[in-house]
Coordinates of C-alpha atoms in Angstrom, one line a residue:
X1 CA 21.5 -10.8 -13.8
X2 CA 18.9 -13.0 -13.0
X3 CA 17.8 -12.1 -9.1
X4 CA 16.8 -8.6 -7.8
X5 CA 15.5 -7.2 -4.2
X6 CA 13.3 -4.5 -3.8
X7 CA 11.8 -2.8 -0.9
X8 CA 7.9 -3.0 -1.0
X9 CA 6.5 0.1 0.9
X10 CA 3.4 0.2 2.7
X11 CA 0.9 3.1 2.7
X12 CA -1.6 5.1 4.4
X13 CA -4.7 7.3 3.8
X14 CA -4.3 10.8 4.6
X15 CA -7.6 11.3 3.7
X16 CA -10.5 8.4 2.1
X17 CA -14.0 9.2 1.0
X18 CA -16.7 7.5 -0.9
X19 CA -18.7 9.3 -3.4
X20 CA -21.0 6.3 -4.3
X21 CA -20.9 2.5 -5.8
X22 CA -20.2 2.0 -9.2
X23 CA -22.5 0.0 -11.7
X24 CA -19.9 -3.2 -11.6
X25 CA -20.1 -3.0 -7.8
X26 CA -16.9 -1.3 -7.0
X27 CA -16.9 2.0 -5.4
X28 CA -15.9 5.5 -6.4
X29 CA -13.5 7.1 -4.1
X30 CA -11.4 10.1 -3.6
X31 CA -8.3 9.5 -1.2
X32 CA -4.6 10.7 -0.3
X33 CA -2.1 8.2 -0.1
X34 CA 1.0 8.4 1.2
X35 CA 4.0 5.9 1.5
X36 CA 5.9 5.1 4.4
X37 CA 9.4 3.7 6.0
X38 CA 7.6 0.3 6.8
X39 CA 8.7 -2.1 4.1
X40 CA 8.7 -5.6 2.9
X41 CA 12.0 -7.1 1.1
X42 CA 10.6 -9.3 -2.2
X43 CA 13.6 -11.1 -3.8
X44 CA 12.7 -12.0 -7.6
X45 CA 14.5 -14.8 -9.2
X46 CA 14.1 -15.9 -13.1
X47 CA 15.3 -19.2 -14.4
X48 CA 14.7 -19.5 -18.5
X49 CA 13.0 -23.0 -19.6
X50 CA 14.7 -24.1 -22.6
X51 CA 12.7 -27.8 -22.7
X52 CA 9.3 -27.6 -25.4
X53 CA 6.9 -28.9 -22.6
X54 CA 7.5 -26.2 -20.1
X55 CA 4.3 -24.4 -20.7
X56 CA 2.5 -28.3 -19.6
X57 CA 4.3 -27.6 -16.4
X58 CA 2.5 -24.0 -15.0
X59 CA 2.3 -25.3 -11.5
X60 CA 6.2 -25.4 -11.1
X61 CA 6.8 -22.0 -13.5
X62 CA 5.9 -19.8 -10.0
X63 CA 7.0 -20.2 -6.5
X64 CA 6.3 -18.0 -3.5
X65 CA 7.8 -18.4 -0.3
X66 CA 8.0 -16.4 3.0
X67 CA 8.6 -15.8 6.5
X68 CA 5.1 -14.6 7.2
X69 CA 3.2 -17.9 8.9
X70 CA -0.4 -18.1 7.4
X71 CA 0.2 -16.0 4.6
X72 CA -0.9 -18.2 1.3
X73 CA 1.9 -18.6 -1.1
X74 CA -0.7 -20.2 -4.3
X75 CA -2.7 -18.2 -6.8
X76 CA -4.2 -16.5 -4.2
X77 CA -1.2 -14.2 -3.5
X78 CA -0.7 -10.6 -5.1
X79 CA 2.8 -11.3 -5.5
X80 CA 2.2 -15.1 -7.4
X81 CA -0.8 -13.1 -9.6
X82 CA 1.8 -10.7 -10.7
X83 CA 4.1 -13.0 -11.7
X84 CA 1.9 -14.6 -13.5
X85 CA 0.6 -11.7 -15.2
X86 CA 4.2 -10.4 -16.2
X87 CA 4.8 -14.0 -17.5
X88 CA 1.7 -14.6 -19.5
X89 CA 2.4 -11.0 -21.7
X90 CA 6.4 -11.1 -21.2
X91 CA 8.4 -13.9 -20.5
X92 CA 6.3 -17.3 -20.7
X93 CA 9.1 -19.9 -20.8
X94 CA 10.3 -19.1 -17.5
X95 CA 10.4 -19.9 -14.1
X96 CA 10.1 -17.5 -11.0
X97 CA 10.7 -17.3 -7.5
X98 CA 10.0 -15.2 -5.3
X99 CA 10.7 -14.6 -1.7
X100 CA 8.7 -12.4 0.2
X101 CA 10.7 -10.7 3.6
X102 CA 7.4 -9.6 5.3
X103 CA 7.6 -6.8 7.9
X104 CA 4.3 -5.2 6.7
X105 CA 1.5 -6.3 8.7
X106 CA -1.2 -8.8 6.5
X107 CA -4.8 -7.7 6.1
X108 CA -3.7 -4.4 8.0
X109 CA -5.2 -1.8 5.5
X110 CA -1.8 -0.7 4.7
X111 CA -1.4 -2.1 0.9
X112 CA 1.1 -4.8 2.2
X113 CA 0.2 -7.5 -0.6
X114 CA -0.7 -4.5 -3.0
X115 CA 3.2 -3.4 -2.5
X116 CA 4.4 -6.9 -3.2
X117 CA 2.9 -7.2 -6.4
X118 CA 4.0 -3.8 -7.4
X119 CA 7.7 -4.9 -6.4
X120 CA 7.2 -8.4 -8.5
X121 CA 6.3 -6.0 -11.6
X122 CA 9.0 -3.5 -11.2
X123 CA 11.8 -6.7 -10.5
X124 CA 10.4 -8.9 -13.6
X125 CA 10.5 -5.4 -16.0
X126 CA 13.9 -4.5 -14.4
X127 CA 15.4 -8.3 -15.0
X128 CA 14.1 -8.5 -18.7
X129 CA 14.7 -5.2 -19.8
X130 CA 11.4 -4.3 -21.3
X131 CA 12.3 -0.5 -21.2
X132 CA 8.4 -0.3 -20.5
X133 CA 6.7 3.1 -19.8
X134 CA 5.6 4.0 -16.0
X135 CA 2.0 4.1 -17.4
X136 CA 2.0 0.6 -18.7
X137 CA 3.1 -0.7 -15.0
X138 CA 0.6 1.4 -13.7
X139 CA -2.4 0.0 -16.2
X140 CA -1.5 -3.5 -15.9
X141 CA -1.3 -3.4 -11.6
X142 CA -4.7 -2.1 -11.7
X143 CA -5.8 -5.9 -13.0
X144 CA -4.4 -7.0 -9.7
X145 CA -5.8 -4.2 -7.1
X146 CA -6.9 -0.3 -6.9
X147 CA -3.7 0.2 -4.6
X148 CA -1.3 -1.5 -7.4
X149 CA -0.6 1.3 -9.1
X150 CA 0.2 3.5 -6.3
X151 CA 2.7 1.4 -4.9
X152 CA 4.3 1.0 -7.9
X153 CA 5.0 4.9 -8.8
X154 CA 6.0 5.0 -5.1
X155 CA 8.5 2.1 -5.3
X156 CA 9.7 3.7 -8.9
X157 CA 10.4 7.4 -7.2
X158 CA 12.7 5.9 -4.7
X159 CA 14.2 3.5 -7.2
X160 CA 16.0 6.0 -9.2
X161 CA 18.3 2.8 -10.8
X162 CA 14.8 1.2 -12.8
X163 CA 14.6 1.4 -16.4
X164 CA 11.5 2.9 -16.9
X165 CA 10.6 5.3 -19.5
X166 CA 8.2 8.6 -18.9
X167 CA 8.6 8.5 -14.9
X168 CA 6.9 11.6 -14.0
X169 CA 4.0 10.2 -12.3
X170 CA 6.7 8.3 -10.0
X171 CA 6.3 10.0 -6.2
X172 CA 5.4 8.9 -2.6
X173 CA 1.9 10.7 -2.3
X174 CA -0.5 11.0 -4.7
X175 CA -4.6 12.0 -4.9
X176 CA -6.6 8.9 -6.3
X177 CA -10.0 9.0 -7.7
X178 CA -12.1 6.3 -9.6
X179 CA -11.9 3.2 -7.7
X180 CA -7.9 4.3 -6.8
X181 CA -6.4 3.8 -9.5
X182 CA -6.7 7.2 -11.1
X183 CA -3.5 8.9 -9.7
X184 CA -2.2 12.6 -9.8
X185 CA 1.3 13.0 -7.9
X186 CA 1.3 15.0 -4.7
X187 CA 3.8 16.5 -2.3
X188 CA 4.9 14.2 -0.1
X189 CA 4.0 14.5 3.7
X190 CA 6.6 14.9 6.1
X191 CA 6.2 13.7 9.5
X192 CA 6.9 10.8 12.0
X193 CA 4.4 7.9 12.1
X194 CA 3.1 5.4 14.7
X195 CA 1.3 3.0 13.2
X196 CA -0.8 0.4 15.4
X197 CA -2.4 -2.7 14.8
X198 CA -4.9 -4.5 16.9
X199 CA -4.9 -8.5 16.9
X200 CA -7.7 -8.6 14.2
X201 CA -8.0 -8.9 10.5
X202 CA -10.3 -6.6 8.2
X203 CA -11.8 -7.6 5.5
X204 CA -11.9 -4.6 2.9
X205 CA -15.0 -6.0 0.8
X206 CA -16.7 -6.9 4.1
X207 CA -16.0 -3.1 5.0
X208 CA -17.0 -1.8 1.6
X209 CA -20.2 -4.0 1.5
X210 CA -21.1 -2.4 5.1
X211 CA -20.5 0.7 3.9
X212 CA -23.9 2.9 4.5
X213 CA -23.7 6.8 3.1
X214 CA -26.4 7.7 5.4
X215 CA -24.1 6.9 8.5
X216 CA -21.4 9.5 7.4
X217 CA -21.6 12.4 9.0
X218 CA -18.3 14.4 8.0
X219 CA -16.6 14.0 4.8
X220 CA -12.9 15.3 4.2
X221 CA -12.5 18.2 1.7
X222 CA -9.9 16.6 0.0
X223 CA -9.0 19.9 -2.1
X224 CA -8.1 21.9 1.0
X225 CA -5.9 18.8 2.1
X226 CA -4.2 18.4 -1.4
X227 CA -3.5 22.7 -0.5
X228 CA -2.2 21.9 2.5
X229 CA 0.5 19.3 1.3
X230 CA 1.2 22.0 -1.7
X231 CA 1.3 25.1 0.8
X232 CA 3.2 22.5 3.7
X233 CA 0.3 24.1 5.7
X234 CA -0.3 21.4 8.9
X235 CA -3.7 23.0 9.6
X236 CA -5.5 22.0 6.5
X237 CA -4.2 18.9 6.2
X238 CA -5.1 18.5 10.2
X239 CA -9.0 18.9 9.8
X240 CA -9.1 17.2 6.6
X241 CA -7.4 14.1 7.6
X242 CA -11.2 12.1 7.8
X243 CA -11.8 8.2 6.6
X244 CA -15.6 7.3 6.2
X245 CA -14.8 3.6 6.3
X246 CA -14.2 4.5 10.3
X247 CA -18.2 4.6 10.3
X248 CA -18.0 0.7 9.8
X249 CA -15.1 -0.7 11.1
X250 CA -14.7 1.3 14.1
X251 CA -18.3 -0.2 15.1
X252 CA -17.8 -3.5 14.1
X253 CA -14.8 -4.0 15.7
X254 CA -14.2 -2.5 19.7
X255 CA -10.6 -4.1 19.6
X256 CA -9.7 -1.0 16.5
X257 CA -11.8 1.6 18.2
X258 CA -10.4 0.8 21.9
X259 CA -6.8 1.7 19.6
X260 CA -7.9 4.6 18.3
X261 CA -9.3 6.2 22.1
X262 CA -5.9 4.9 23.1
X263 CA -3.5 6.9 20.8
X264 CA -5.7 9.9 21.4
X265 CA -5.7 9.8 24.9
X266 CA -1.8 11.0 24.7
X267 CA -3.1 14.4 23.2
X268 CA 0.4 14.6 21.3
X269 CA -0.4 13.9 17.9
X270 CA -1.8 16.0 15.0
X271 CA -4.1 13.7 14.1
X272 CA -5.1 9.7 14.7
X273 CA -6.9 8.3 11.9
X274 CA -7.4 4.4 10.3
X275 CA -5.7 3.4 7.0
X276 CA -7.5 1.8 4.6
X277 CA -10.3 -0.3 5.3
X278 CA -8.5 -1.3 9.1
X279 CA -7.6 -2.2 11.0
X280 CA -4.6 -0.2 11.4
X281 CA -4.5 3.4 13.5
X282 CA -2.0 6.0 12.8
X283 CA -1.0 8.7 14.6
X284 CA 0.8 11.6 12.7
X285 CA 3.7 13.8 14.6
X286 CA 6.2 16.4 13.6
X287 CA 8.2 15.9 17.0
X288 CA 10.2 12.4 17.4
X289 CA 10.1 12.6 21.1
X290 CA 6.5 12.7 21.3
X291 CA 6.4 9.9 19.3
X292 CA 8.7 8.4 20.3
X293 CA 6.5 8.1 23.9
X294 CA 3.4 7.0 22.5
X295 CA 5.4 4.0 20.6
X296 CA 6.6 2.7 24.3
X297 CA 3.0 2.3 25.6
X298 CA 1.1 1.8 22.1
X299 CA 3.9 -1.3 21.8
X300 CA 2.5 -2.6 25.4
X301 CA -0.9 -3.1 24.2
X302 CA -0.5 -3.8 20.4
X303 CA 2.6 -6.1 19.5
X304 CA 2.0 -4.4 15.5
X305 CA 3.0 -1.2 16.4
X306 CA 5.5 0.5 14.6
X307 CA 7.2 4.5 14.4
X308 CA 8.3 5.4 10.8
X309 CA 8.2 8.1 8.6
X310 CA 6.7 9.6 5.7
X311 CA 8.8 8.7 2.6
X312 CA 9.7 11.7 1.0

């Protein structure tokens, strides 16, 4: 077997906070993540170099391509960087290729390039049967991005086929701390999604460098929420569901505030909240129907605009 598919999931925040910046400039968070039925397909092909001078020829060993117009395909991609990670500790005399199906929205806040990496890892370790351990996916993604290593125990728990070793970190929703990449499985949330997008891209170091503590004026208590997806008690995780990076891009940017007002104003949901850094708004539901209404008019004024669920 030389070629494997596998779905990339995108996430969400239940919850995001920031306790403070970090010495190397990063900052330390607490968050609740959770996976949902919004996917990319990444096909992963290998093709062994038998000739002495393929190591001269690194510019051919990777290829990326896609359907996604505008969405870079050189070093500069998560997907490419994993590859080349996997390759420069694995499987150096090689050449990959990788095709990326996007659905996922780019620069959305919603781990979309963070999942395709993961998915390059996970197909790479799955094709040369390095019989790895979850944790040593999960400490190598974090060179790539704080939401690497999420996506990859997500992808593994509804992959049951990998050969992993150690997989009891895999799940859908998990509590982060440290810059994200500190993970403790959680209960999965189960509920319908809208997801929409605005027309505008978001930065996440532009958000994080605008990021002022002073202008936070309500923090989740991510304990209570964590108790609420233990106890499957909707109240908790309700109140709790608070990101403090609304403080910046919310004012920066009327288009994803204007979204937000508008996916309130049906008064169906449990809770609207952004994902991420932005510029995506989510609307959580237990009833389809409701939902189900809000996607017809949220799909009138945002093309991005999706209904899902949780992946449980």
């Amino acid at each position: 077997m030389n070629e494997i598919s596998m779905k990339a999931y995108a996430k969400i925040n239940l919850c995001l906070d920031v306790l403070g910046k970090l010495e190397n400039n990063y900052h330390q968070v607490e968050m609740v993540m959770q996976q949902v039925n919004l996917y990319d397909t990444v096909t992963v092909k290998y093709y062994p170099l038998m000739d002495e001078k393929a190591e001269q020829r690194e510019n051919e060993q990777i290829e990326v391509t896609t359907n996604c117009e505008g969405l870079l395909t050189d070093q500069a991609n998560l997907a490419y960087k994993a590859a080349a990670l996997m390759q420069s500790i694995y499987n150096p005399n090689c050449r990959i290729a990788i095709e990326l199906e996007k659905r996922i929205p780019i620069a959305a806040g919603l781990a979309g390039g963070s999942a395709d990496a993961a998915a390059v890892m996970l197909a790479l370790s799955q094709l040369w049967h390095l019989n790895l351990k979850l944790q040593d996916l999960l400490q190598l993604g974090v060179k790539l991005g704080a939401d690497v290593p999420f996506c990859i125990m997500g992808q593994v728990y509804k992959r049951k086929d990998l050969q992993l070793r150690e997989k009891e970190l895999a799940s859908t929703c998990a509590f982060a701390e440290g810059i994200g990449e500190k993970l403790t499985p959680l209960p999965p949330l189960d509920g319908w999604i809208l997801l929409s997008k605005p027309p505008v891209n978001i930065s996440t170091k532009s958000v994080y460098d605008a990021f002022l503590m002073d202008e936070v004026k309500c923090h989740p208590n991510t304990t209570e929420l964590i108790s609420g997806l233990k106890e499957r008690n909707l109240n908790k995780i309700q109140k709790n569901m608070i990101n403090v990076l609304e403080t910046v891009t919310l004012n920066k940017n009327p288009s994803v505030l204007e979204t937000k007002l508008y996916l309130k104003s049906f008064q169906t949901a449990y809770q609207v909240l952004m994902s991420g850094s932005g510029p995506t708004i989510f609307s959580l539901y237990t009833s389809k129907n409701k939902a189900k209404t809000a996607y017809i008019n949220s799909k009138k004024k945002n093309e991005d605009t999706y209904l899902i669920r949780t992946l449980s």
